[in-house]
PDB file of C-alpha atoms and ligand atoms in Angstrom:
ATOM      1  CA  MET A 708     150.998  49.375 -33.945  1.00  0.00           C
ATOM      2  CA  THR A 709     148.833  52.404 -33.342  1.00  0.00           C
ATOM      3  CA  THR A 710     149.112  54.337 -30.153  1.00  0.00           C
ATOM      4  CA  ARG A 711     145.855  55.249 -28.469  1.00  0.00           C
ATOM      5  CA  ILE A 712     145.740  58.530 -26.590  1.00  0.00           C
ATOM      6  CA  LEU A 713     142.841  59.459 -24.359  1.00  0.00           C
ATOM      7  CA  VAL A 714     142.488  63.225 -23.982  1.00  0.00           C
ATOM      8  CA  PHE A 715     140.278  64.337 -21.101  1.00  0.00           C
ATOM      9  CA  ASP A 716     138.750  67.659 -20.108  1.00  0.00           C
ATOM     10  CA  SER A 717     135.592  68.983 -18.503  1.00  0.00           C
ATOM     11  CA  GLY A 718     134.534  70.397 -21.856  1.00  0.00           C
ATOM     12  CA  ILE A 719     136.093  71.580 -25.102  1.00  0.00           C
ATOM     13  CA  GLY A 720     139.211  73.166 -23.549  1.00  0.00           C
ATOM     14  CA  GLY A 721     141.253  70.057 -24.259  1.00  0.00           C
ATOM     15  CA  VAL A 722     141.100  70.774 -27.988  1.00  0.00           C
ATOM     16  CA  THR A 723     143.795  73.387 -27.478  1.00  0.00           C
ATOM     17  CA  VAL A 724     146.089  70.542 -26.400  1.00  0.00           C
ATOM     18  CA  LEU A 725     144.659  68.035 -28.865  1.00  0.00           C
ATOM     19  CA  GLY A 726     145.642  70.110 -31.910  1.00  0.00           C
ATOM     20  CA  PRO A 727     149.389  70.053 -31.181  1.00  0.00           C
ATOM     21  CA  ILE A 728     149.214  66.361 -30.183  1.00  0.00           C
ATOM     22  CA  VAL A 729     147.674  65.387 -33.488  1.00  0.00           C
ATOM     23  CA  ALA A 730     150.138  67.587 -35.369  1.00  0.00           C
ATOM     24  CA  ARG A 731     152.973  65.720 -33.665  1.00  0.00           C
ATOM     25  CA  MET A 732     151.416  62.247 -33.764  1.00  0.00           C
ATOM     26  CA  PRO A 733     149.141  62.181 -36.805  1.00  0.00           C
ATOM     27  CA  ASP A 734     148.781  58.397 -36.723  1.00  0.00           C
ATOM     28  CA  ALA A 735     147.715  58.136 -33.103  1.00  0.00           C
ATOM     29  CA  GLU A 736     144.197  57.041 -32.299  1.00  0.00           C
ATOM     30  CA  ILE A 737     142.487  59.681 -30.220  1.00  0.00           C
ATOM     31  CA  VAL A 738     139.662  59.264 -27.775  1.00  0.00           C
ATOM     32  CA  TYR A 739     138.494  62.663 -26.592  1.00  0.00           C
ATOM     33  CA  VAL A 740     136.371  62.687 -23.459  1.00  0.00           C
ATOM     34  CA  ALA A 741     134.533  65.818 -22.352  1.00  0.00           C
ATOM     35  CA  ASP A 742     132.882  65.456 -18.963  1.00  0.00           C
ATOM     36  CA  ASP A 743     130.433  68.165 -19.863  1.00  0.00           C
ATOM     37  CA  ALA A 744     127.854  66.839 -17.403  1.00  0.00           C
ATOM     38  CA  GLY A 745     130.283  68.053 -14.738  1.00  0.00           C
ATOM     39  CA  PHE A 746     131.247  71.342 -16.430  1.00  0.00           C
ATOM     40  CA  PRO A 747     132.552  73.693 -15.124  1.00  0.00           C
ATOM     41  CA  TYR A 748     135.089  71.895 -12.935  1.00  0.00           C
ATOM     42  CA  GLY A 749     136.283  75.238 -11.566  1.00  0.00           C
ATOM     43  CA  GLU A 750     133.174  75.506  -9.380  1.00  0.00           C
ATOM     44  CA  TRP A 751     133.458  72.045  -7.775  1.00  0.00           C
ATOM     45  CA  GLU A 752     134.453  71.351  -4.193  1.00  0.00           C
ATOM     46  CA  ALA A 753     137.778  69.462  -4.275  1.00  0.00           C
ATOM     47  CA  ASP A 754     136.871  66.135  -2.647  1.00  0.00           C
ATOM     48  CA  SER A 755     133.700  65.603  -4.674  1.00  0.00           C
ATOM     49  CA  LEU A 756     135.518  66.413  -7.894  1.00  0.00           C
ATOM     50  CA  LYS A 757     138.331  64.036  -7.054  1.00  0.00           C
ATOM     51  CA  GLU A 758     135.838  61.237  -6.410  1.00  0.00           C
ATOM     52  CA  ARG A 759     133.982  61.940  -9.632  1.00  0.00           C
ATOM     53  CA  ILE A 760     137.091  61.905 -11.821  1.00  0.00           C
ATOM     54  CA  VAL A 761     138.586  58.756 -10.288  1.00  0.00           C
ATOM     55  CA  ALA A 762     135.261  56.932 -10.730  1.00  0.00           C
ATOM     56  CA  LEU A 763     135.057  58.102 -14.343  1.00  0.00           C
ATOM     57  CA  PHE A 764     138.539  56.794 -15.032  1.00  0.00           C
ATOM     58  CA  GLU A 765     137.681  53.349 -13.659  1.00  0.00           C
ATOM     59  CA  THR A 766     135.313  53.081 -16.612  1.00  0.00           C
ATOM     60  CA  LEU A 767     137.345  54.995 -19.190  1.00  0.00           C
ATOM     61  CA  ILE A 768     140.525  52.987 -18.701  1.00  0.00           C
ATOM     62  CA  ALA A 769     138.666  49.657 -18.751  1.00  0.00           C
ATOM     63  CA  GLU A 770     136.697  50.634 -21.828  1.00  0.00           C
ATOM     64  CA  HIS A 771     139.342  52.319 -23.961  1.00  0.00           C
ATOM     65  CA  ARG A 772     142.648  50.866 -22.790  1.00  0.00           C
ATOM     66  CA  PRO A 773     144.696  53.947 -23.704  1.00  0.00           C
ATOM     67  CA  ASP A 774     148.485  53.855 -24.029  1.00  0.00           C
ATOM     68  CA  VAL A 775     148.667  57.377 -22.641  1.00  0.00           C
ATOM     69  CA  VAL A 776     146.100  59.580 -20.902  1.00  0.00           C
ATOM     70  CA  VAL A 777     146.330  63.355 -21.168  1.00  0.00           C
ATOM     71  CA  ILE A 778     144.498  65.252 -18.456  1.00  0.00           C
ATOM     72  CA  ALA A 779     144.020  68.348 -20.610  1.00  0.00           C
ATOM     73  CA  CYS A 780     142.589  70.331 -17.716  1.00  0.00           C
ATOM     74  CA  ASN A 781     144.503  72.307 -15.101  1.00  0.00           C
ATOM     75  CA  THR A 782     141.634  72.150 -12.613  1.00  0.00           C
ATOM     76  CA  ALA A 783     141.659  68.346 -12.723  1.00  0.00           C
ATOM     77  CA  SER A 784     145.438  67.881 -13.060  1.00  0.00           C
ATOM     78  CA  THR A 785     146.291  69.995 -10.011  1.00  0.00           C
ATOM     79  CA  LEU A 786     143.867  67.860  -7.987  1.00  0.00           C
ATOM     80  CA  VAL A 787     143.953  64.254  -9.185  1.00  0.00           C
ATOM     81  CA  LEU A 788     147.186  63.524 -11.048  1.00  0.00           C
ATOM     82  CA  PRO A 789     148.889  61.831  -8.062  1.00  0.00           C
ATOM     83  CA  VAL A 790     145.775  59.754  -7.306  1.00  0.00           C
ATOM     84  CA  LEU A 791     145.334  58.642 -10.914  1.00  0.00           C
ATOM     85  CA  ARG A 792     149.008  57.757 -11.263  1.00  0.00           C
ATOM     86  CA  ALA A 793     148.901  55.700  -8.083  1.00  0.00           C
ATOM     87  CA  ARG A 794     145.757  53.858  -9.121  1.00  0.00           C
ATOM     88  CA  PHE A 795     146.258  53.039 -12.811  1.00  0.00           C
ATOM     89  CA  ALA A 796     149.246  51.512 -14.587  1.00  0.00           C
ATOM     90  CA  CYS A 797     148.759  53.639 -17.684  1.00  0.00           C
ATOM     91  CA  PRO A 798     150.945  56.798 -17.960  1.00  0.00           C
ATOM     92  CA  PHE A 799     149.236  60.147 -17.326  1.00  0.00           C
ATOM     93  CA  VAL A 800     150.436  63.467 -18.731  1.00  0.00           C
ATOM     94  CA  GLY A 801     148.976  66.464 -16.928  1.00  0.00           C
ATOM     95  CA  THR A 802     148.403  70.119 -17.654  1.00  0.00           C
ATOM     96  CA  VAL A 803     149.507  72.402 -14.832  1.00  0.00           C
ATOM     97  CA  PRO A 804     150.135  76.160 -14.687  1.00  0.00           C
ATOM     98  CA  ALA A 805     153.277  77.093 -16.682  1.00  0.00           C
ATOM     99  CA  ILE A 806     154.811  79.047 -13.809  1.00  0.00           C
ATOM    100  CA  LYS A 807     158.425  78.043 -14.415  1.00  0.00           C
ATOM    101  CA  PRO A 808     158.639  79.355 -18.023  1.00  0.00           C
ATOM    102  CA  ALA A 809     156.727  82.480 -16.989  1.00  0.00           C
ATOM    103  CA  ALA A 810     159.220  83.257 -14.220  1.00  0.00           C
ATOM    104  CA  ALA A 811     162.059  82.779 -16.710  1.00  0.00           C
ATOM    105  CA  LEU A 812     160.413  85.101 -19.227  1.00  0.00           C
ATOM    106  CA  THR A 813     159.263  88.070 -17.145  1.00  0.00           C
ATOM    107  CA  LYS A 814     161.353  91.237 -17.235  1.00  0.00           C
ATOM    108  CA  THR A 815     159.258  93.269 -14.805  1.00  0.00           C
ATOM    109  CA  GLY A 816     158.967  90.456 -12.244  1.00  0.00           C
ATOM    110  CA  ILE A 817     155.146  90.564 -12.348  1.00  0.00           C
ATOM    111  CA  VAL A 818     153.373  87.501 -13.752  1.00  0.00           C
ATOM    112  CA  ALA A 819     149.650  86.784 -13.753  1.00  0.00           C
ATOM    113  CA  VAL A 820     148.269  83.247 -13.634  1.00  0.00           C
ATOM    114  CA  LEU A 821     144.830  83.206 -15.223  1.00  0.00           C
ATOM    115  CA  ALA A 822     142.948  80.061 -14.226  1.00  0.00           C
ATOM    116  CA  THR A 823     139.735  78.722 -12.751  1.00  0.00           C
ATOM    117  CA  PRO A 824     138.816  79.678  -9.170  1.00  0.00           C
ATOM    118  CA  ALA A 825     139.729  76.126  -8.111  1.00  0.00           C
ATOM    119  CA  THR A 826     143.195  76.004  -9.721  1.00  0.00           C
ATOM    120  CA  VAL A 827     144.320  79.221  -8.003  1.00  0.00           C
ATOM    121  CA  LYS A 828     143.473  77.677  -4.606  1.00  0.00           C
ATOM    122  CA  ARG A 829     145.321  74.390  -5.069  1.00  0.00           C
ATOM    123  CA  ASP A 830     148.388  73.418  -3.008  1.00  0.00           C
ATOM    124  CA  TYR A 831     149.811  72.109  -6.296  1.00  0.00           C
ATOM    125  CA  THR A 832     149.810  75.672  -7.666  1.00  0.00           C
ATOM    126  CA  PHE A 833     151.325  77.117  -4.487  1.00  0.00           C
ATOM    127  CA  ASP A 834     154.067  74.477  -4.624  1.00  0.00           C
ATOM    128  CA  LEU A 835     154.863  75.373  -8.255  1.00  0.00           C
ATOM    129  CA  ILE A 836     155.247  79.012  -7.233  1.00  0.00           C
ATOM    130  CA  ALA A 837     157.436  78.191  -4.219  1.00  0.00           C
ATOM    131  CA  ASP A 838     159.636  75.847  -6.282  1.00  0.00           C
ATOM    132  CA  HIS A 839     159.952  77.797  -9.527  1.00  0.00           C
ATOM    133  CA  ALA A 840     159.116  81.448  -8.921  1.00  0.00           C
ATOM    134  CA  PRO A 841     160.086  82.384  -5.361  1.00  0.00           C
ATOM    135  CA  ASP A 842     161.290  85.842  -6.456  1.00  0.00           C
ATOM    136  CA  THR A 843     158.488  86.658  -8.872  1.00  0.00           C
ATOM    137  CA  ALA A 844     155.349  88.569  -7.938  1.00  0.00           C
ATOM    138  CA  ILE A 845     152.608  86.131  -8.954  1.00  0.00           C
ATOM    139  CA  VAL A 846     149.101  87.516  -9.337  1.00  0.00           C
ATOM    140  CA  LEU A 847     146.598  84.660  -9.067  1.00  0.00           C
ATOM    141  CA  VAL A 848     143.418  85.375 -11.007  1.00  0.00           C
ATOM    142  CA  GLY A 849     140.579  82.855 -10.660  1.00  0.00           C
ATOM    143  CA  SER A 850     137.882  83.495 -13.223  1.00  0.00           C
ATOM    144  CA  HIS A 851     134.332  82.233 -12.767  1.00  0.00           C
ATOM    145  CA  ARG A 852     133.208  83.061 -16.287  1.00  0.00           C
ATOM    146  CA  LEU A 853     135.990  82.594 -18.824  1.00  0.00           C
ATOM    147  CA  ALA A 854     135.639  78.826 -19.376  1.00  0.00           C
ATOM    148  CA  GLY A 855     131.969  79.301 -20.230  1.00  0.00           C
ATOM    149  CA  LEU A 856     132.798  82.271 -22.456  1.00  0.00           C
ATOM    150  CA  ALA A 857     135.397  80.146 -24.273  1.00  0.00           C
ATOM    151  CA  GLU A 858     132.714  77.517 -24.879  1.00  0.00           C
ATOM    152  CA  ASP A 859     130.510  80.273 -26.329  1.00  0.00           C
ATOM    153  CA  ARG A 860     133.325  81.222 -28.689  1.00  0.00           C
ATOM    154  CA  PHE A 861     133.934  77.627 -29.725  1.00  0.00           C
ATOM    155  CA  PHE A 862     130.287  76.930 -30.500  1.00  0.00           C
ATOM    156  CA  ASP A 863     129.861  80.245 -32.318  1.00  0.00           C
ATOM    157  CA  ARG A 864     127.452  81.674 -29.794  1.00  0.00           C
ATOM    158  CA  PRO A 865     127.556  85.463 -29.297  1.00  0.00           C
ATOM    159  CA  LEU A 866     130.557  86.404 -27.168  1.00  0.00           C
ATOM    160  CA  ASP A 867     130.157  88.925 -24.333  1.00  0.00           C
ATOM    161  CA  GLU A 868     133.416  90.838 -24.859  1.00  0.00           C
ATOM    162  CA  ALA A 869     132.760  93.237 -21.978  1.00  0.00           C
ATOM    163  CA  ALA A 870     132.632  90.200 -19.691  1.00  0.00           C
ATOM    164  CA  VAL A 871     135.908  88.878 -21.134  1.00  0.00           C
ATOM    165  CA  ALA A 872     137.573  92.265 -20.557  1.00  0.00           C
ATOM    166  CA  ALA A 873     136.309  92.350 -16.949  1.00  0.00           C
ATOM    167  CA  GLU A 874     137.587  88.807 -16.279  1.00  0.00           C
ATOM    168  CA  ILE A 875     141.121  89.486 -17.541  1.00  0.00           C
ATOM    169  CA  ALA A 876     141.392  92.980 -15.983  1.00  0.00           C
ATOM    170  CA  PRO A 877     142.815  91.783 -12.602  1.00  0.00           C
ATOM    171  CA  CYS A 878     145.807  90.259 -14.463  1.00  0.00           C
ATOM    172  CA  PHE A 879     147.026  93.733 -15.324  1.00  0.00           C
ATOM    173  CA  VAL A 880     148.885  95.158 -12.365  1.00  0.00           C
ATOM    174  CA  ASP A 881     150.771  98.434 -12.470  1.00  0.00           C
ATOM    175  CA  LYS A 882     152.882  98.845  -9.360  1.00  0.00           C
ATOM    176  CA  GLU A 883     155.171 101.845  -9.142  1.00  0.00           C
ATOM    177  CA  GLY A 884     155.754 101.813 -12.869  1.00  0.00           C
ATOM    178  CA  GLN A 885     156.308  98.042 -13.062  1.00  0.00           C
ATOM    179  CA  ARG A 886     153.583  96.275 -15.003  1.00  0.00           C
ATOM    180  CA  THR A 887     152.519  92.700 -15.560  1.00  0.00           C
ATOM    181  CA  ASP A 888     154.371  91.497 -18.668  1.00  0.00           C
ATOM    182  CA  VAL A 889     153.493  87.776 -18.731  1.00  0.00           C
ATOM    183  CA  VAL A 890     150.109  86.060 -18.362  1.00  0.00           C
ATOM    184  CA  VAL A 891     149.947  82.280 -17.983  1.00  0.00           C
ATOM    185  CA  LEU A 892     146.915  80.689 -19.615  1.00  0.00           C
ATOM    186  CA  ALA A 893     146.378  78.123 -16.862  1.00  0.00           C
ATOM    187  CA  CYS A 894     143.095  76.722 -18.090  1.00  0.00           C
ATOM    188  CA  THR A 895     142.965  74.813 -21.362  1.00  0.00           C
ATOM    189  CA  HIS A 896     139.823  76.666 -22.390  1.00  0.00           C
ATOM    190  CA  TYR A 897     141.521  80.047 -22.421  1.00  0.00           C
ATOM    191  CA  PRO A 898     143.694  79.744 -25.552  1.00  0.00           C
ATOM    192  CA  LEU A 899     140.402  79.587 -27.476  1.00  0.00           C
ATOM    193  CA  LEU A 900     140.047  83.253 -26.503  1.00  0.00           C
ATOM    194  CA  GLU A 901     143.692  84.227 -26.859  1.00  0.00           C
ATOM    195  CA  ASN A 902     143.184  86.541 -29.817  1.00  0.00           C
ATOM    196  CA  VAL A 903     140.318  88.247 -27.996  1.00  0.00           C
ATOM    197  CA  PHE A 904     142.516  88.651 -24.902  1.00  0.00           C
ATOM    198  CA  ARG A 905     145.238  90.253 -27.017  1.00  0.00           C
ATOM    199  CA  ARG A 906     142.777  92.695 -28.485  1.00  0.00           C
ATOM    200  CA  LEU A 907     141.173  93.623 -25.152  1.00  0.00           C
ATOM    201  CA  ALA A 908     144.345  93.767 -23.037  1.00  0.00           C
ATOM    202  CA  PRO A 909     145.128  97.230 -21.623  1.00  0.00           C
ATOM    203  CA  TRP A 910     148.767  96.753 -22.724  1.00  0.00           C
ATOM    204  CA  PRO A 911     150.660  94.052 -24.617  1.00  0.00           C
ATOM    205  CA  VAL A 912     151.957  91.089 -22.609  1.00  0.00           C
ATOM    206  CA  SER A 913     153.295  87.610 -23.415  1.00  0.00           C
ATOM    207  CA  TRP A 914     150.537  84.996 -23.155  1.00  0.00           C
ATOM    208  CA  ILE A 915     151.900  81.580 -22.238  1.00  0.00           C
ATOM    209  CA  ASN A 916     150.059  78.595 -23.680  1.00  0.00           C
ATOM    210  CA  PRO A 917     151.871  75.373 -22.747  1.00  0.00           C
ATOM    211  CA  ALA A 918     150.048  73.143 -25.283  1.00  0.00           C
ATOM    212  CA  ASP A 919     153.079  72.517 -27.499  1.00  0.00           C
ATOM    213  CA  ALA A 920     155.220  71.535 -24.533  1.00  0.00           C
ATOM    214  CA  ILE A 921     152.502  69.133 -23.393  1.00  0.00           C
ATOM    215  CA  ALA A 922     152.264  67.585 -26.859  1.00  0.00           C
ATOM    216  CA  ARG A 923     156.045  67.065 -26.828  1.00  0.00           C
ATOM    217  CA  ARG A 924     155.757  65.337 -23.489  1.00  0.00           C
ATOM    218  CA  VAL A 925     152.920  63.117 -24.763  1.00  0.00           C
ATOM    219  CA  ALA A 926     155.036  62.042 -27.730  1.00  0.00           C
ATOM    220  CA  ASP A 927     157.932  61.221 -25.389  1.00  0.00           C
ATOM    221  CA  VAL A 928     155.735  59.288 -23.020  1.00  0.00           C
ATOM    222  CA  ALA A 929     154.042  57.439 -25.867  1.00  0.00           C
ATOM    223  CA  GLY A 930     157.475  56.428 -27.105  1.00  0.00           C
ATOM    224  CA  ILE A 931     158.361  55.109 -23.692  1.00  0.00           C
ATOM    225  CA  ALA A 932     154.991  53.474 -23.191  1.00  0.00           C
ATOM    226  CA  THR A 933     155.118  51.649 -26.486  1.00  0.00           C
ATOM    227  CA  GLY A 934     158.809  50.826 -26.231  1.00  0.00           C
ATOM    228  CA  GLY A 935     159.112  52.117 -29.794  1.00  0.00           C
ATOM    229  CA  ASP A 936     156.454  49.989 -31.418  1.00  0.00           C
ATOM    230  CA  ALA A 937     154.482  47.808 -29.015  1.00  0.00           C
ATOM    231  CA  PRO A 938     151.619  49.518 -27.170  1.00  0.00           C
ATOM    232  CA  LEU A 939     150.967  48.680 -23.540  1.00  0.00           C
ATOM    233  CA  TRP A 940     147.752  46.958 -24.576  1.00  0.00           C
ATOM    234  CA  PRO A 941     148.571  45.478 -27.947  1.00  0.00           C
ATOM    235  CA  GLN A 942     145.034  44.450 -28.890  1.00  0.00           C
ATOM    236  CA  ALA A 943     143.433  45.808 -32.026  1.00  0.00           C
ATOM    237  CA  PHE A 944     141.546  48.963 -31.195  1.00  0.00           C
ATOM    238  CA  ARG A 945     137.895  49.061 -31.999  1.00  0.00           C
ATOM    239  CA  GLU A 946     137.108  52.594 -33.031  1.00  0.00           C
ATOM    240  CA  GLY A 947     138.846  55.365 -34.811  1.00  0.00           C
ATOM    241  CA  ARG A 948     139.081  58.880 -33.512  1.00  0.00           C
ATOM    242  CA  VAL A 949     136.129  59.454 -31.286  1.00  0.00           C
ATOM    243  CA  VAL A 950     134.582  62.090 -29.105  1.00  0.00           C
ATOM    244  CA  PHE A 951     132.590  61.243 -25.999  1.00  0.00           C
ATOM    245  CA  THR A 952     130.697  63.605 -23.807  1.00  0.00           C
ATOM    246  CA  SER A 953     129.146  62.617 -20.514  1.00  0.00           C
ATOM    247  CA  GLY A 954     126.301  65.084 -20.651  1.00  0.00           C
ATOM    248  CA  ARG A 955     124.828  64.619 -24.080  1.00  0.00           C
ATOM    249  CA  ALA A 956     125.380  62.927 -27.401  1.00  0.00           C
ATOM    250  CA  ALA A 957     128.487  64.324 -29.116  1.00  0.00           C
ATOM    251  CA  PRO A 958     127.263  67.644 -30.485  1.00  0.00           C
ATOM    252  CA  PHE A 959     130.335  68.303 -32.601  1.00  0.00           C
ATOM    253  CA  SER A 960     132.546  66.383 -34.948  1.00  0.00           C
ATOM    254  CA  TYR A 961     136.133  65.393 -34.467  1.00  0.00           C
ATOM    255  CA  ALA A 962     137.037  67.555 -37.458  1.00  0.00           C
ATOM    256  CA  THR A 963     135.585  70.593 -35.667  1.00  0.00           C
ATOM    257  CA  PHE A 964     137.680  69.781 -32.651  1.00  0.00           C
ATOM    258  CA  LEU A 965     140.872  69.612 -34.662  1.00  0.00           C
ATOM    259  CA  GLU A 966     140.162  72.748 -36.583  1.00  0.00           C
ATOM    260  CA  HIS A 967     139.635  74.724 -33.375  1.00  0.00           C
ATOM    261  CA  GLY A 968     142.514  73.042 -31.615  1.00  0.00           C
ATOM    262  CA  ARG A 969     144.884  74.009 -34.403  1.00  0.00           C
ATOM    263  CA  CYS A 970     143.873  77.573 -35.061  1.00  0.00           C
ATOM    264  CA  GLY A 971     143.279  78.691 -31.470  1.00  0.00           C
ATOM    265  CA  ALA A 972     140.141  80.430 -32.674  1.00  0.00           C
ATOM    266  CA  GLY A 973     139.675  84.042 -31.766  1.00  0.00           C
TER     267      GLY A 973
HETATM  268  N1  DGL B1493     139.640  73.379 -18.964  1.00  0.00           N
HETATM  269  C1  DGL B1493     139.674  73.351 -17.553  1.00  0.00           C
HETATM  270  C2  DGL B1493     141.074  73.732 -17.044  1.00  0.00           C
HETATM  271  O1  DGL B1493     142.064  73.641 -17.759  1.00  0.00           O
HETATM  272  C3  DGL B1493     138.674  74.056 -16.705  1.00  0.00           C
HETATM  273  C4  DGL B1493     137.328  74.483 -17.160  1.00  0.00           C
HETATM  274  C5  DGL B1493     136.261  74.210 -16.125  1.00  0.00           C
HETATM  275  O2  DGL B1493     136.064  75.013 -15.186  1.00  0.00           O
HETATM  276  O3  DGL B1493     135.644  73.143 -16.249  1.00  0.00           O
HETATM  277  O4  DGL B1493     141.236  74.100 -15.905  1.00  0.00           O
END
């Protein structure tokens, strides 16, 4: 029996999680949903965004009957994961800032979390810091422009590199000779720019992209959800791998998604 995985983001950022999922579970059926009519999520007020996403999932779950849902968006996960889990029986895997591995990795004790302006204001993020990095200096950097710039990169539009450099600059702190040595990519759009970040960074750092860890978790959860071979909803699925966008007809093919998700274009 095929496992159906619904991967959700505000735009194309979820491809950076989709690539490793498909590599791990090549036979899974994928439904990719980009709520591009609501993009960028980072600029939304929390309550309205919560309402929008829950309402969307009423339809998505009824229509697609996924075995597992992946909220491949930090901005959404840090806001609605508990609500979605309470409301729907289907398992949800989220994407939240990788603060624990960053705190374990840093040598200088200075870690930057690069995310949307909304994610850096969430209680969920503050709780992760309090629980997993109480002794680390965490620099929270909320970027208004990077998600849009990553979409430019993905769709081969000209990339404003000066803008990228300006957006990542606050991550690089030099305090009495101790410098930032780890940057957490806490928005799924950002790995699409990872190679550009590396090139424009004022000094080398470790960039943490949690996509592989999330894919591992999805495979685990899918195993649990299907009990080995029986999906939660064992009806025959209608479509193959599909891409939905809320704002316009799908402007890109699934193959494009995979290609970008795998190579982390830059
Ligand atoms: N990809 C989303 C995330 O991981 C955010 C992009 C947006 O602002 O919509 O946070």
